């Protein structure tokens, strides 16, 4: 069964460093998402991406964040200058294009980012 | 905006007890509803879903019915097992927006004791 994959599974970085989190969505999916979950808290939407552009972003997704689909398979989240409060689990998700049908998103296993 | 409210946890039950985790939602559109489960140290797994009013989602003995009149999607299981111990998240996704992002509840931690 196709699945969303994410690398690395765990990333440790120093405050102020740039990190890139990578995701490979399911191959025929057209919508891509990043979510974050601070330890013990709810899952929060960061950004959605369709047709090579951001379709929606949350207040959390400020200028320090960017997303890119550099080729036909990868979808990346870059944090330019990490802060301690960026420590969280980051989930990538993807879904097919639908027309009024259910919007099931398929989630990856997550990347745990630890900022020291 | 959209929101999901789950019953506060944590919930502790004995094995074979009946489980209910309440979930209500607010949405401007006509959402699809989901329950996800997260085992310790792992990612999100879709447990069940419902896409329209009166639909019942079911999986692994868990059930939830999409109640539009009460804007609810309560999760139930007739007899829980120790292996059901996890965090359960209720979520919605609005079909009427192209972005189709998911909005999650706070999560409910379930512990099942033998």
Short mmCIF file of C-alpha atoms in Angstrom, two decimals, chain B residues 3-95:
data_model
loop_
_atom_site.label_atom_id
_atom_site.label_comp_id
_atom_site.label_asym_id
_atom_site.label_seq_id
_atom_site.Cartn_x
_atom_site.Cartn_y
_atom_site.Cartn_z
CA UNK B 3 -12.87 23.91 15.42
CA UNK B 4 -13.04 20.53 17.12
CA UNK B 5 -13.74 19.98 20.80
CA UNK B 6 -12.94 16.67 22.46
CA UNK B 7 -13.82 15.50 25.92
CA UNK B 8 -11.08 16.20 28.35
CA UNK B 9 -8.81 13.38 29.35
CA UNK B 10 -7.08 11.38 30.40
CA UNK B 11 -9.45 8.44 30.36
CA UNK B 12 -8.59 5.30 32.33
CA UNK B 13 -10.61 2.14 31.88
CA UNK B 14 -10.39 -1.50 32.82
CA UNK B 15 -10.05 -4.08 30.08
CA UNK B 16 -13.41 -4.98 28.47
CA UNK B 17 -15.03 -1.73 29.61
CA UNK B 18 -17.14 0.38 27.26
CA UNK B 19 -15.46 3.42 25.77
CA UNK B 20 -16.95 6.73 24.69
CA UNK B 21 -14.86 9.72 23.69
CA UNK B 22 -16.98 12.73 22.87
CA UNK B 23 -16.24 14.99 19.93
CA UNK B 24 -18.17 17.99 18.68
CA UNK B 25 -17.27 20.30 15.86
CA UNK B 26 -17.92 23.70 14.39
CA UNK B 27 -17.48 24.19 10.67
CA UNK B 28 -18.56 26.80 8.17
CA UNK B 29 -18.79 24.23 5.41
CA UNK B 30 -19.81 20.60 5.26
CA UNK B 31 -16.87 18.66 6.61
CA UNK B 32 -15.62 15.13 6.53
CA UNK B 33 -14.92 13.77 10.00
CA UNK B 34 -12.08 11.55 11.18
CA UNK B 35 -10.68 9.79 14.21
CA UNK B 36 -6.93 9.30 14.34
CA UNK B 37 -4.97 7.23 16.84
CA UNK B 38 -1.42 7.89 17.96
CA UNK B 39 0.48 5.22 19.83
CA UNK B 40 3.41 6.29 22.02
CA UNK B 41 6.31 7.56 19.95
CA UNK B 42 4.53 7.00 16.67
CA UNK B 43 2.74 9.01 14.01
CA UNK B 44 -0.93 9.46 13.23
CA UNK B 45 -2.97 6.54 12.01
CA UNK B 46 -6.41 6.98 10.54
CA UNK B 47 -8.81 4.94 12.65
CA UNK B 48 -12.10 5.68 10.90
CA UNK B 49 -13.90 8.33 8.90
CA UNK B 50 -17.34 9.54 7.80
CA UNK B 51 -18.02 11.88 4.94
CA UNK B 52 -21.71 12.75 5.24
CA UNK B 53 -24.51 12.96 7.77
CA UNK B 54 -25.60 9.66 9.34
CA UNK B 55 -22.56 7.83 7.96
CA UNK B 56 -21.03 5.41 10.44
CA UNK B 57 -17.31 4.87 10.33
CA UNK B 58 -15.97 1.67 11.88
CA UNK B 59 -12.67 -0.11 12.28
CA UNK B 60 -11.12 -2.56 14.77
CA UNK B 61 -14.26 -2.53 16.90
CA UNK B 62 -14.39 1.28 17.07
CA UNK B 63 -17.40 3.16 15.70
CA UNK B 64 -18.45 6.76 15.24
CA UNK B 65 -21.57 8.20 13.63
CA UNK B 66 -21.68 11.57 11.86
CA UNK B 67 -24.49 13.48 13.58
CA UNK B 68 -25.16 16.71 11.74
CA UNK B 69 -28.03 17.76 14.02
CA UNK B 70 -25.80 17.69 17.10
CA UNK B 71 -22.53 18.41 15.22
CA UNK B 72 -20.98 15.41 16.90
CA UNK B 73 -18.80 12.42 16.04
CA UNK B 74 -18.39 10.46 19.26
CA UNK B 75 -16.02 7.50 19.28
CA UNK B 76 -17.22 4.26 20.89
CA UNK B 77 -15.94 0.78 21.48
CA UNK B 78 -17.83 -1.93 23.26
CA UNK B 79 -14.90 -3.70 24.91
CA UNK B 80 -11.49 -2.06 25.12
CA UNK B 81 -8.19 -3.90 25.30
CA UNK B 82 -4.86 -2.95 26.83
CA UNK B 83 -3.53 -2.53 23.29
CA UNK B 84 -6.04 0.29 22.69
CA UNK B 85 -4.05 2.53 25.05
CA UNK B 86 -3.12 5.55 22.93
CA UNK B 87 -4.03 9.16 22.20
CA UNK B 88 -7.15 9.62 20.09
CA UNK B 89 -7.67 12.71 17.95
CA UNK B 90 -10.93 13.83 16.39
CA UNK B 91 -10.49 15.90 13.24
CA UNK B 92 -12.43 17.50 10.43
CA UNK B 93 -11.59 18.48 6.91
CA UNK B 94 -13.74 20.95 5.03
CA UNK B 95 -14.77 19.62 1.61
#
